[in-house]
Short mmCIF file of C-alpha atoms and ligand atoms in Angstrom, two decimals:
data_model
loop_
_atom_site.label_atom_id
_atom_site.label_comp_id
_atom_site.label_asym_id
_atom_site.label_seq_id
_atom_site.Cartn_x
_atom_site.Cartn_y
_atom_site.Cartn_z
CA UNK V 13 169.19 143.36 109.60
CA UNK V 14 167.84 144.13 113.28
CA UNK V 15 168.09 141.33 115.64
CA UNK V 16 165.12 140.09 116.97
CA UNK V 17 164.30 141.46 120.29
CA UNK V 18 164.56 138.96 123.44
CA UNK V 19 161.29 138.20 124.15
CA UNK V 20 161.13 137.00 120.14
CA UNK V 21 164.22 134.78 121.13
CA UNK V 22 162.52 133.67 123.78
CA UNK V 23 159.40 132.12 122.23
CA UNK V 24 161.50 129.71 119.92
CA UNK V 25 164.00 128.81 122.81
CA UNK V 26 160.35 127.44 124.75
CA UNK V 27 158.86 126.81 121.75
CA UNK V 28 157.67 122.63 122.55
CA UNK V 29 158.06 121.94 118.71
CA UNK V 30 161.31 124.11 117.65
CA UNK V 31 163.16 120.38 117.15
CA UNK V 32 161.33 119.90 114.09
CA UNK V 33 162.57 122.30 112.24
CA UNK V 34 165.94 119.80 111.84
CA UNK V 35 163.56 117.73 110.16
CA UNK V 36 163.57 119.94 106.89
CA UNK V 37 166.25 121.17 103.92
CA UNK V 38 165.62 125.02 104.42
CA UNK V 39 168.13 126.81 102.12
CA UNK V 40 170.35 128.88 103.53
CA UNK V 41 168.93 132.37 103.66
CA UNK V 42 165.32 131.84 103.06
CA UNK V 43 162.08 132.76 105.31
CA UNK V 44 159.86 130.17 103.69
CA UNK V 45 156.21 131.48 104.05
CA UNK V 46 154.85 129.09 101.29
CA UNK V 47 154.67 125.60 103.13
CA UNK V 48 150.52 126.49 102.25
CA UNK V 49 151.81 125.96 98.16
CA UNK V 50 154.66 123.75 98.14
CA UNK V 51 156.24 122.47 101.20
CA UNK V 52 160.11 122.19 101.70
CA UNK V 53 162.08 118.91 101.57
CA UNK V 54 162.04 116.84 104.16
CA UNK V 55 165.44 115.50 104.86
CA UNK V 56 164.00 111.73 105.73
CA UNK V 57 163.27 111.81 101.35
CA UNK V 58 166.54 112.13 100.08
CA UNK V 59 167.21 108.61 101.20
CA UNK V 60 163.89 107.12 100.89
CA UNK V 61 163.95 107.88 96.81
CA UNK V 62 168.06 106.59 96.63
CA UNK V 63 166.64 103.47 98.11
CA UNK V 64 163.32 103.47 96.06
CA UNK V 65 164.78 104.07 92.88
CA UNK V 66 168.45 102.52 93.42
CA UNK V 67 167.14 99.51 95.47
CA UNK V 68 163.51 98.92 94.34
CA UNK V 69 163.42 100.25 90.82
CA UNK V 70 166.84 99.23 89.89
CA UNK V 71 167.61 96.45 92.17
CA UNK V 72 164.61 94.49 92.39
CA UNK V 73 162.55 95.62 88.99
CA UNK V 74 159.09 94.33 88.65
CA UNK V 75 159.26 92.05 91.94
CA UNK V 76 158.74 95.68 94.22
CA UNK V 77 155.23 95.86 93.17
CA UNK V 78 154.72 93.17 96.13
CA UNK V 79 157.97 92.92 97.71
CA UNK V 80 158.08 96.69 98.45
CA UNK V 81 154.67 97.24 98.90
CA UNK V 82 154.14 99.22 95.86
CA UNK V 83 150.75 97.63 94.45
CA UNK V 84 149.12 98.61 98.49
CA UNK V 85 150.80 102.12 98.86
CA UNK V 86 147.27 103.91 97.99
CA UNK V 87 146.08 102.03 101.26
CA UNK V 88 149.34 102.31 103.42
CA UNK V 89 149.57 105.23 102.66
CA UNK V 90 146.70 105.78 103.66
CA UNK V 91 146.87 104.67 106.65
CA UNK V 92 149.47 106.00 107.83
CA UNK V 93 148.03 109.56 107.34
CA UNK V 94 144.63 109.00 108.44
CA UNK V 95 145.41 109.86 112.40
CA UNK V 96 146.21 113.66 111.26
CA UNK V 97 142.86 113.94 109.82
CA UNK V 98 140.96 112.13 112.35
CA UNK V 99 140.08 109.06 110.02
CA UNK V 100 140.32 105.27 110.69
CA UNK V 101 143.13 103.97 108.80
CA UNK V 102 140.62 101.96 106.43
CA UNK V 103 139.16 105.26 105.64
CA UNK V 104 141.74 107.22 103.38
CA UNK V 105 143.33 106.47 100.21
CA UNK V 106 146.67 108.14 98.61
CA UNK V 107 145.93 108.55 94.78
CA UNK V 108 145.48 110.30 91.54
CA UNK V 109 145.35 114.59 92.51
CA UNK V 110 143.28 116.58 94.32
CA UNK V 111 141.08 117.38 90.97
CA UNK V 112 140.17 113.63 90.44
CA UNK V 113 139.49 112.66 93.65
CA UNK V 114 136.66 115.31 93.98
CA UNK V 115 135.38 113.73 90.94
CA UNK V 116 135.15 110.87 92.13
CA UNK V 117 133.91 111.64 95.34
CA UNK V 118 131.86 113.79 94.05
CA UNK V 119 130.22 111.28 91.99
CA UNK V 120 129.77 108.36 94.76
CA UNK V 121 128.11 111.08 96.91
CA UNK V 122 125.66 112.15 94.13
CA UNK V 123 125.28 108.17 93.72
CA UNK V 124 124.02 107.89 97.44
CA UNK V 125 121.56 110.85 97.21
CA UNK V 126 120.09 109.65 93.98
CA UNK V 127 116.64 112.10 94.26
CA UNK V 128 118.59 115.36 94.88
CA UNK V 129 119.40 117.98 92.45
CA UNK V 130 121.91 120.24 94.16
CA UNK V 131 125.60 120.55 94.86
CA UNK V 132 125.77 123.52 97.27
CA UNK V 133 129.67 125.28 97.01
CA UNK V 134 131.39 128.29 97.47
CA UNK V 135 131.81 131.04 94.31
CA UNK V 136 134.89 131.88 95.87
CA UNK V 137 136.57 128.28 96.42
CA UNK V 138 139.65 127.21 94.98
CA UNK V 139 138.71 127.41 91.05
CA UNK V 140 139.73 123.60 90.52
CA UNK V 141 136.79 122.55 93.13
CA UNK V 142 133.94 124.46 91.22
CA UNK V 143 135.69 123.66 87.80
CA UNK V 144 135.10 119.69 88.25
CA UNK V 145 131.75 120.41 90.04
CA UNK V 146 130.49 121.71 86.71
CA UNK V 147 132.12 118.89 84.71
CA UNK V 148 129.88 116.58 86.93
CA UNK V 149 127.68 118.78 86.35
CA UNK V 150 127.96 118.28 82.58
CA UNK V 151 127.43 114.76 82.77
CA UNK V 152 124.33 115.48 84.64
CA UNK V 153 121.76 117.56 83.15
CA UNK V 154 119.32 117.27 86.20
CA UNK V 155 122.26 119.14 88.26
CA UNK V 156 122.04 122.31 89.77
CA UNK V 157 125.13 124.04 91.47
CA UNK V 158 123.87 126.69 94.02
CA UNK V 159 127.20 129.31 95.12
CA UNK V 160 127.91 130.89 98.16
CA UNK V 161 128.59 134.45 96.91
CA UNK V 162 125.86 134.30 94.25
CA UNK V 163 123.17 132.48 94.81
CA UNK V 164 123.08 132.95 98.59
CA UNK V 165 125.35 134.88 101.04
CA UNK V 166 125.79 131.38 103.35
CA UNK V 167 126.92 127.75 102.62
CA UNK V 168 124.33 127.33 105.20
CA UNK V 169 120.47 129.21 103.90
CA UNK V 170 121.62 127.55 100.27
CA UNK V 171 121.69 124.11 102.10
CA UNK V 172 117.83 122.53 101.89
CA UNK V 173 116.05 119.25 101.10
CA UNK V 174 117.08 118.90 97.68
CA UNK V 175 120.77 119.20 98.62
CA UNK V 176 122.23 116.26 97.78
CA UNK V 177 126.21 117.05 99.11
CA UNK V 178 127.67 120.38 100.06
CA UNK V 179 131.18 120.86 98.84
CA UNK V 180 133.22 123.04 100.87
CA UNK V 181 137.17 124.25 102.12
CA UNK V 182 137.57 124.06 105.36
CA UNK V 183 140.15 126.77 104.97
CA UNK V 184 140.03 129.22 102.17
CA UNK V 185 143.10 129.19 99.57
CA UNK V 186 142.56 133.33 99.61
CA UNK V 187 141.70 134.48 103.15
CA UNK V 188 142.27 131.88 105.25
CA UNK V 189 139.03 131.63 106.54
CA UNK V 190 138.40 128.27 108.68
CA UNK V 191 135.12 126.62 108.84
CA UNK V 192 133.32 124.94 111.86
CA UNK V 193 133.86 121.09 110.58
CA UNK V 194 131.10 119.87 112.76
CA UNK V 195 128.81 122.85 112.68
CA UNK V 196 128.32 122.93 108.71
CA UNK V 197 128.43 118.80 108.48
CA UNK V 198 125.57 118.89 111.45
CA UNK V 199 123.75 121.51 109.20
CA UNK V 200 124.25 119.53 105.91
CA UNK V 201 122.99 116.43 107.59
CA UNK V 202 119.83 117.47 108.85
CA UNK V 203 118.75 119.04 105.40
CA UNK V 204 119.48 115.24 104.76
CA UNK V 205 122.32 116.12 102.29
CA UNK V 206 126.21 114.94 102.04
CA UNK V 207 129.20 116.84 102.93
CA UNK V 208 132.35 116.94 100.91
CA UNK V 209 135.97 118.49 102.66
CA UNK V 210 138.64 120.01 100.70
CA UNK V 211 141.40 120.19 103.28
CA UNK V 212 144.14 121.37 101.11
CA UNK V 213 144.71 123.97 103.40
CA UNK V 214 144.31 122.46 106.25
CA UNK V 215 146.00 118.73 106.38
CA UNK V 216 148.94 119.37 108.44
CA UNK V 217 148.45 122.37 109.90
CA UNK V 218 145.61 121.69 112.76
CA UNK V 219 144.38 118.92 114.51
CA UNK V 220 141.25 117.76 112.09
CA UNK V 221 138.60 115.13 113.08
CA UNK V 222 136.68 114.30 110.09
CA UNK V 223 135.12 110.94 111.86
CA UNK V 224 134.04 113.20 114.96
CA UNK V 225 132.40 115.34 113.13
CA UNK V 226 130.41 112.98 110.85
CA UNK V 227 131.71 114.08 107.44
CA UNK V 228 131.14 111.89 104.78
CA UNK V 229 133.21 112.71 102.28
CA UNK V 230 137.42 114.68 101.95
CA UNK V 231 139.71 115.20 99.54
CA UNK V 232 143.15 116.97 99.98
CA UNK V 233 146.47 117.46 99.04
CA UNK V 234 150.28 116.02 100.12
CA UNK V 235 152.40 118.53 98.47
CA UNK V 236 151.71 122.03 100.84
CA UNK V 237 151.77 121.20 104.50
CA UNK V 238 152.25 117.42 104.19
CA UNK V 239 155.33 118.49 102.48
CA UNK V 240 155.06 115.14 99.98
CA UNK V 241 156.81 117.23 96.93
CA UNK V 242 156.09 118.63 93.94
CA UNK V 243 153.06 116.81 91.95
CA UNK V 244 152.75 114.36 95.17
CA UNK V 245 149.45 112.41 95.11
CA UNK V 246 146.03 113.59 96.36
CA UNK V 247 144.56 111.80 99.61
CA UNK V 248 140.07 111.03 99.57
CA UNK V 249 138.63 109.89 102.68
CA UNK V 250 134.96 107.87 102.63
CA UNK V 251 133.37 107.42 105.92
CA UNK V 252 133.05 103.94 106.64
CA UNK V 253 129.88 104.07 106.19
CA UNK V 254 129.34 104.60 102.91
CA UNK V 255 131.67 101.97 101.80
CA UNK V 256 128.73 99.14 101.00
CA UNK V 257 128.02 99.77 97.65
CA UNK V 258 130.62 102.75 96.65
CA UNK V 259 130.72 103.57 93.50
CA UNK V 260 132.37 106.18 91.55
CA UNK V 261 132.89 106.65 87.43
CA UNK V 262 136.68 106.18 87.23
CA UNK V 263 136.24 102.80 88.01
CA UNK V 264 139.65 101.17 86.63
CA UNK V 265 141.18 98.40 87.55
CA UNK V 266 142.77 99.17 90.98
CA UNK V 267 139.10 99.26 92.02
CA UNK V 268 138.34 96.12 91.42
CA UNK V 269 137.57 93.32 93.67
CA UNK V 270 140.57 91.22 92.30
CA UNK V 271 142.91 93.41 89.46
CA UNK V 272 144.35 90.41 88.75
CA UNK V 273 142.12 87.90 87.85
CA UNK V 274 141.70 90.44 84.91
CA UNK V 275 138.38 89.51 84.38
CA UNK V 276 136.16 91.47 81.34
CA UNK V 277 133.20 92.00 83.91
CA UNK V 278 133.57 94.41 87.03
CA UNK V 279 133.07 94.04 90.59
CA UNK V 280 134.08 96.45 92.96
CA UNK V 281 136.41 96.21 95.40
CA UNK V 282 134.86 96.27 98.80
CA UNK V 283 135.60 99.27 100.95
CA UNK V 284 137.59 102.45 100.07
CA UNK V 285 139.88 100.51 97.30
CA UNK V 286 136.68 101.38 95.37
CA UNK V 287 137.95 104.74 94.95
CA UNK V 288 141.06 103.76 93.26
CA UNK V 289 141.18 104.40 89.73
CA UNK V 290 144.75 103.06 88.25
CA UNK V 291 148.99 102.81 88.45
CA UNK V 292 149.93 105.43 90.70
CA UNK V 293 153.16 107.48 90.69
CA UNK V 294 155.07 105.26 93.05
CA UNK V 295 158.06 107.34 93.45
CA UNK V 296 156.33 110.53 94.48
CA UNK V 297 154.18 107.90 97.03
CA UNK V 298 157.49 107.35 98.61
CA UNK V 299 158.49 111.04 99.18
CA UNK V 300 155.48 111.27 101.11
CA UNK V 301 155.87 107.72 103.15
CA UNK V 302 159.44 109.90 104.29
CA UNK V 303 157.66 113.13 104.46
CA UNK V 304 154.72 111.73 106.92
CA UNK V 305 157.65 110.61 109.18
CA UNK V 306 158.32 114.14 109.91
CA UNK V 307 155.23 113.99 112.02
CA UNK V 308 156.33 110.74 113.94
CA UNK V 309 155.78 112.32 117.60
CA UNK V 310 154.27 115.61 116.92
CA UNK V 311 151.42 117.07 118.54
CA UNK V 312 148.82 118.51 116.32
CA UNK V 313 147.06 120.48 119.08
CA UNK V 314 150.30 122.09 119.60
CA UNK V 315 150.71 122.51 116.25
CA UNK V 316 147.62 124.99 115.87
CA UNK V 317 148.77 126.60 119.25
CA UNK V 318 151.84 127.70 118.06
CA UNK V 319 150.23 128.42 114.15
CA UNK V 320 148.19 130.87 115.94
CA UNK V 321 150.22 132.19 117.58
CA UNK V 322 152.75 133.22 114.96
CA UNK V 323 150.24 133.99 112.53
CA UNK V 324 148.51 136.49 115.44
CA UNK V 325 152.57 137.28 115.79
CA UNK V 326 152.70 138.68 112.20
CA UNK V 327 149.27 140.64 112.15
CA UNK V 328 150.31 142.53 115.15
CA UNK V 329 154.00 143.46 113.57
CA UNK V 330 152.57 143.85 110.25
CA UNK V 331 150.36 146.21 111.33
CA UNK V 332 152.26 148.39 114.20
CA UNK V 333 155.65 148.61 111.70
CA UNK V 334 153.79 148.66 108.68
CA UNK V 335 151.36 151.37 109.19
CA UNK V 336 149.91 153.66 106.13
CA UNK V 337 151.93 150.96 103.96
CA UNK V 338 148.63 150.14 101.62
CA UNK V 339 148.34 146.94 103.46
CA UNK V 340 144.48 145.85 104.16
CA UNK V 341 144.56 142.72 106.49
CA UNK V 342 142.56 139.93 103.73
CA UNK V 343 142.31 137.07 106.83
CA UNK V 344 140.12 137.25 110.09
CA UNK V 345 141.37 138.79 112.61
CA UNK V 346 140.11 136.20 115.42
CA UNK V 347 142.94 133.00 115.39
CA UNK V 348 140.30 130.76 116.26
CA UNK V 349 138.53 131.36 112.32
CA UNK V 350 141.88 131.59 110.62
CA UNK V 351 143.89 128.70 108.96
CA UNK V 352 147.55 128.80 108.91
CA UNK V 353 148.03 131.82 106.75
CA UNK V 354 147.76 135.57 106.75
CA UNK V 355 146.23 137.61 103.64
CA UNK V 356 147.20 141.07 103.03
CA UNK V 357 145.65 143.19 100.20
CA UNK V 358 148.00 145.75 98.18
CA UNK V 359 147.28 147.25 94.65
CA UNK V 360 151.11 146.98 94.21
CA UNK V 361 151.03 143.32 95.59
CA UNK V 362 152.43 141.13 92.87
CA UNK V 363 155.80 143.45 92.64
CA UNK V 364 155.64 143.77 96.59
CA UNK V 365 155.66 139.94 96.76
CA UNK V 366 158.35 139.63 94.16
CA UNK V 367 160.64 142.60 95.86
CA UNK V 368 160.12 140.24 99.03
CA UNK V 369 161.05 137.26 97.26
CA UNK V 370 164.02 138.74 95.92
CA UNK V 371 164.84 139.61 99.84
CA UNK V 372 164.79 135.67 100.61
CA UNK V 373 161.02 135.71 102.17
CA UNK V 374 159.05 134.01 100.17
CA UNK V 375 155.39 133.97 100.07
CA UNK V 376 153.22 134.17 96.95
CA UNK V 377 150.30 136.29 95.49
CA UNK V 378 146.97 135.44 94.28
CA UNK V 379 144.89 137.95 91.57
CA UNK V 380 143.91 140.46 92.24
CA UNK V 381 145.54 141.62 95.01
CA UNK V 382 146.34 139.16 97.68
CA UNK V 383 149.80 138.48 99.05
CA UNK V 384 149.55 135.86 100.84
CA UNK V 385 152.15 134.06 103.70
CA UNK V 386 151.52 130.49 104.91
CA UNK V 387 153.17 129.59 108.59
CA UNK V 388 154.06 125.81 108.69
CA UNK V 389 154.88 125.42 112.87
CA UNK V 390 156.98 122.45 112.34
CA UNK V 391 159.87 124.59 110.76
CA UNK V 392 159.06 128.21 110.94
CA UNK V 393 159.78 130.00 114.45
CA UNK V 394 159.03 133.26 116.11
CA UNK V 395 162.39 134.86 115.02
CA UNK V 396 160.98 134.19 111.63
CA UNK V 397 158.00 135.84 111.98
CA UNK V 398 159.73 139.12 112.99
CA UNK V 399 162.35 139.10 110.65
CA UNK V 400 159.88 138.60 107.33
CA UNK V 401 157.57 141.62 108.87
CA UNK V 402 161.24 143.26 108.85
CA UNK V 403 161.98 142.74 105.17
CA UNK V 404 158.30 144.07 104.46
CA UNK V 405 158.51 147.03 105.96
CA UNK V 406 161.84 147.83 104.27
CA UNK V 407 160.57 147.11 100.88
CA UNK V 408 157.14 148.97 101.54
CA UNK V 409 159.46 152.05 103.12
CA UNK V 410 161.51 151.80 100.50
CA UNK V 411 159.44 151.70 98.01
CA UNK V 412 161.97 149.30 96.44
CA UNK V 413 159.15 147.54 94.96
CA UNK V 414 158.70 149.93 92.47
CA UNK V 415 161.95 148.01 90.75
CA UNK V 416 160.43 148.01 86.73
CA UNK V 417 161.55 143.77 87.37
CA UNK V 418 159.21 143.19 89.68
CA UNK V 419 156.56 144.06 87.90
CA UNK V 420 157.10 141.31 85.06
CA UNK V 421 154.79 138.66 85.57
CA UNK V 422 155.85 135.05 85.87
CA UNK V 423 153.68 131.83 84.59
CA UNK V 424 153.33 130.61 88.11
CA UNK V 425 152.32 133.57 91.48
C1 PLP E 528 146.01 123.05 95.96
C2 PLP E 528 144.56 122.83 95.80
C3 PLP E 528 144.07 121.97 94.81
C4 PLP E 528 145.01 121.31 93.87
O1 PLP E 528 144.39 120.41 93.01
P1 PLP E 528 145.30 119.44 92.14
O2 PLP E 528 144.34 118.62 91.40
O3 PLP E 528 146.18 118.68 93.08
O4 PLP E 528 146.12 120.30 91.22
C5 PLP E 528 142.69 121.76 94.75
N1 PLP E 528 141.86 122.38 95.61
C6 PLP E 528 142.31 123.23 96.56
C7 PLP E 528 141.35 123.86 97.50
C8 PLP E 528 143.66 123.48 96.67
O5 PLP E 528 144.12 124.31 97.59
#
């Protein structure tokens, strides 16, 4: 392969967060353009789950759930990543998965809007979103959903005074498409409605200030760029204030006001713990306590500086050394409306993604036709950026995509 030219070489050398990169297990080899699905290993959780499972588990058996902090991870945890989403610590909550927590929250917001019939979303969300949205919905008949994409053309003219919560991604699994946080939660709140974030594709990646902006409700996810491992928990944030009389329908025991008194009759906890639901997977909490070290020190406005600029980086190279390829740029052009990630369209792009794979950069496709690259600025550099566009316009020149194996569909894109 071509060497990346000097003033490549040059970005990393000045690039303010290139240390970081240490931080991660990247195999040998690899261009890891997924971060946005799965994140890579950070090397602070090899040792964290020896000492959970050899010293807690093992060592000190049922006496960890207070001696290690086990029983108060949700909230710890919590915590501890509240500051990269702009929440007070007393806000957030680690627990269950992305899927349950927007039922839950989905539920406490309906619960706070009580004379509202709509739950305003996008047609073209993250399937999982709209798929619990309509099991709410099944629960309750008087429920309307109202899409973006077919009941209006905008979050915003569907938004009106029988909203009661507008669920929405403030970057889009597909395109990458970023939404104005405080814009859409000013426009919810003057219809008099709720707002719900998914920031699955966003926690990590950008600076985000859900208590600047008002929001009332978030969900999101540990395992893309929080890099918490496969399966690792969900995260829900609850303004604070909503917290007097929360309520949600999964209301188990680690909701209540005092688990152990075991008590037949239930009284919430006060505050967020009344999101809880039950035991949570304590050994995937860990990975992520290790994993949220790896952003001890780091900057998140730098963070988006430099995720725009590598993601503007591989538009411009896609497109001057990938010309007449059957590439159709799938993200907005304009950094400032983009997540992390870059979208390309290609009617070939499920064996183009797997010929790239097979070339050690990995990125992953979504139906019909989107291939699909996710930039993670704490371990992937300029040099990186150049050398994947390299690889693609090999296999596109090459046609070596057209490799019969390629084309044989996997369970998971
Ligand atoms: C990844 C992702 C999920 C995942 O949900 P799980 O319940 O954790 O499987 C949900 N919503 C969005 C927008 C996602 O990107």
């Amino acid at each position: 392969m071509m060497r990346p030219p000097p003033e490549i070489l040059a970005r990393d050398a000045d690039d303010p967060l290139g240390h970081a990169r240490e931080r991660f297990h990247l195999p040998a080899g690899l261009i890891y353009l997924d971060g946005n699905s799965l994140g890579p290993a950070p090397l602070a959780v090899f040792s964290e789950l020896q000492h959970a499972v050899a010293g807690e588990w093992a060592g000190d058996l049922i006496a960890s759930w207070n001696k290690a902090g086990w029983f108060a991870l949700p909230q710890t945890l919590g915590a501890r990543l509240a500051p990269l989403i702009g929440a007070g610590g007393d806000e957030v909550v680690v627990c269950d998965t992305v899927s349950i927590n927007l039922f839950k929250c989905l539920h406490a917001a309906l619960a706070l809007r009580p004379n509202r019939h709509a739950v305003v979303a996008e047609q073209a969300g993250f399937p999982t979103d709209l798929y619990i949205a309509s099991g709410v919905g099944r629960t309750r008949p008087d429920l309307a959903m109202r899409l973006q994409g077919r009941d209006g053309d905008t979050l915003e003219d569907l938004i009106d005074g029988d909203t009661a919560v507008v669920l929405v991604n403030q970057v889009d699994y597909r395109s990458g498409a970023l939404r104005d946080m405080a814009a859409l939660t000013a426009r919810a709140h003057a219809a008099g409605a709720l707002i719900l974030w998914d920031l699955c594709h966003s926690a990590g990646v950008m600076p985000i200030t859900l208590d600047a902006c008002g929001a009332d409700f978030a969900v999101g996810c540990s395992y893309k760029y929080l890099n918490g491992g496969p399966g690792a928990p969900g995260f829900l944030y609850v303004a604070r204030a909503h917290h007097d009389g929360l309520r949600q329908p999964l209301s188990g025991w680690w909701s209540h006001a005092d688990p152990f008194a075991f008590s037949p009759d239930y009284v919430a906890a006060p505050g967020i713990a009344a999101m809880l639901t039950g035991t949570q997977p304590i050994l995937s909490m860990r990975a992520l306590v290790a994993a949220l070290d790896a952003f001890d020190g780091i900057d998140m406005a730098a963070v988006r500086q430099k995720s725009m600029a590598l993601t503007d980086l591989f538009i411009a190279l896609v497109e001057e050394r990938c010309p007449d390829s059957g590439l159709a740029l799938a993200a907005p052009r304009d950094a400032a409306g983009r997540g992390s990630q870059v979208s390309f369209r290609h009617d070939q792009g499920y064996a183009v993604m797997q010929a790239l794979i097979a070339r050690g950069v990995v990125g992953d496709f979504r139906a019909p036709d989107i291939l699909r690259f996710g930039f993670a600025p704490l371990y992937i550099g300029f040099a990186d950026v150049w050398n994947a566009v390299e690889v693609l316009r090999d296999v596109l020149d090459s046609g070596a995509w057209r490799d019969p194996a390629y084309a044989r569909r996997s369970g998971v894109t």
